[in-house]
């Protein structure tokens, strides 16, 4: 067996050089392995933790969230997010807030992946078509993005009652009328909002979607009657009302007929395909129709109001200074036919320990005045305005609506906040006085001028608010004072439509648009103020309510 030549035997120095090279190779492989493991852990954390904790975990398969890295559920989030609490508990020392090398690597890798994902799309931007042609729509529409309906309603709280169920999973569309309004914090989102990149309308969060919107028009729309409905958006002089057109004959008040042309109709025009069309909003009969005309009755009722308003306010000013608490008062109105309900409220509230010293009852007759005072309630009998109202149980629901307007208007004109409630309301628990809820300055509802309980009915008559006129809170300011002054001036409509509620809701909508009145209608499932819709849809809760009432 022959030995290798001396030159082929590695010397000691060459051996050290070989060992150094091997060490460098091993270190390089370890670094590569670490980066691969780091990237893998980032995506694994994002897929496992992000699936359970991300606010967008309910997105359907194939939907995109813009910006794609916004959920931050990778390794970097584990250092600075929820997992950091666990690390601190286990190690006993706080995690350094400075970004580590590992975090920098992860951030770079993730950004590079996004860059690579959209590189091809950006290179083709010159050949991509705009979602809205600049030549014909550049002055009115320049992009569109999606946000989750629940997200935008929660982010802004427009005041409208939010419907849950399937509709809460829908997306809302945000149209951008100027390029400068497009989001600037994410160039990929802005590009996809402006250009049709073949990946659909991008989905993002409300804050990002509106970050450059200095003004925003908000339109709530549905499809009442489930018809073949279209919506036209026309660039023109600004309008704050929605025109309604239908294929009907307004003279014959027909239902929808496809063979007819589209014609403008009242927003309350009925759309039942089986029966005749019905208008929910119609003008009062002419004053020339005689004494039965609602307009003439309205004029007659206003005369004693104008003649006596100063003396009434003077009397009430003295009373309210003694009754009001924190500049607020609870008001009710009642006639003899409803007196049993008033007694039920007073007895129930007293048994639960409520102090009723800040309640003022406006009786419409002497008999009810005596009953209310016998219950220990403060009363003000406005004889000049109330004496013509019916004493017995009203034959028509609208007969007592005039009194409902006055009893709220008077305290507001004197600068007092008002909690109005019908006499069929019952206070269930002593945990919290209703006024405390509305007067809480730290509440998210503190900036609203008027706050209503949900009525439970989403019919056209009560669109867009479905506000319950039997329980609401009004803060005394010039907006609410004029709102209820306007309601008084519309008492002819109250008589015509036989509804105080229907007229009030239309004024809420108009005054919100015209004067900036902040209107809030609580969702129908608000636990603090359960309405008839909760009782009818949740029988078990109804049984609990009865048990509370019975003590």
Short mmCIF file of N, CA and C in Angstrom, two decimals, residues 26-42 101-103 105-106:
data_model
loop_
_atom_site.label_atom_id
_atom_site.label_comp_id
_atom_site.label_asym_id
_atom_site.label_seq_id
_atom_site.Cartn_x
_atom_site.Cartn_y
_atom_site.Cartn_z
N UNK A 26 -20.95 26.56 8.21
CA UNK A 26 -21.95 26.14 9.20
C UNK A 26 -22.74 27.34 9.71
N UNK A 27 -22.03 28.46 9.99
CA UNK A 27 -22.71 29.67 10.48
C UNK A 27 -23.69 30.17 9.43
N UNK A 28 -23.24 30.15 8.16
CA UNK A 28 -24.11 30.60 7.08
C UNK A 28 -25.37 29.74 6.99
N UNK A 29 -25.18 28.41 7.09
CA UNK A 29 -26.33 27.51 7.03
C UNK A 29 -27.26 27.73 8.22
N UNK A 30 -26.70 27.96 9.38
CA UNK A 30 -27.52 28.21 10.57
C UNK A 30 -28.35 29.48 10.39
N UNK A 31 -27.69 30.52 9.82
CA UNK A 31 -28.42 31.78 9.60
C UNK A 31 -29.57 31.59 8.62
N UNK A 32 -29.27 30.87 7.52
CA UNK A 32 -30.32 30.62 6.53
C UNK A 32 -31.47 29.84 7.16
N UNK A 33 -31.09 28.80 7.93
CA UNK A 33 -32.12 27.99 8.60
C UNK A 33 -32.94 28.84 9.55
N UNK A 34 -32.27 29.73 10.27
CA UNK A 34 -32.98 30.59 11.23
C UNK A 34 -33.98 31.49 10.52
N UNK A 35 -33.53 32.08 9.39
CA UNK A 35 -34.44 32.96 8.64
C UNK A 35 -35.64 32.18 8.13
N UNK A 36 -35.36 30.95 7.61
CA UNK A 36 -36.47 30.14 7.11
C UNK A 36 -37.43 29.78 8.23
N UNK A 37 -36.88 29.39 9.38
CA UNK A 37 -37.74 29.07 10.53
C UNK A 37 -38.50 30.29 11.00
N UNK A 38 -37.84 31.45 10.95
CA UNK A 38 -38.48 32.69 11.39
C UNK A 38 -39.65 33.04 10.49
N UNK A 39 -39.41 32.92 9.17
CA UNK A 39 -40.51 33.20 8.23
C UNK A 39 -41.64 32.21 8.42
N UNK A 40 -41.25 30.93 8.60
CA UNK A 40 -42.29 29.93 8.80
C UNK A 40 -43.09 30.19 10.06
N UNK A 41 -42.41 30.58 11.14
CA UNK A 41 -43.14 30.86 12.38
C UNK A 41 -44.05 32.05 12.22
N UNK A 42 -43.61 33.03 11.40
CA UNK A 42 -44.46 34.20 11.18
C UNK A 42 -45.76 33.83 10.52
N UNK A 101 -33.29 42.40 15.73
CA UNK A 101 -32.89 42.00 14.38
C UNK A 101 -33.91 41.04 13.78
N UNK A 102 -34.42 40.14 14.62
CA UNK A 102 -35.40 39.18 14.13
C UNK A 102 -36.65 39.89 13.61
N UNK A 103 -37.06 40.92 14.34
CA UNK A 103 -38.25 41.65 13.91
C UNK A 103 -37.99 42.40 12.61
N UNK A 105 -35.91 41.51 10.31
CA UNK A 105 -35.90 40.50 9.25
C UNK A 105 -37.32 40.14 8.85
N UNK A 106 -38.17 39.91 9.85
CA UNK A 106 -39.55 39.52 9.55
C UNK A 106 -40.26 40.62 8.76
#
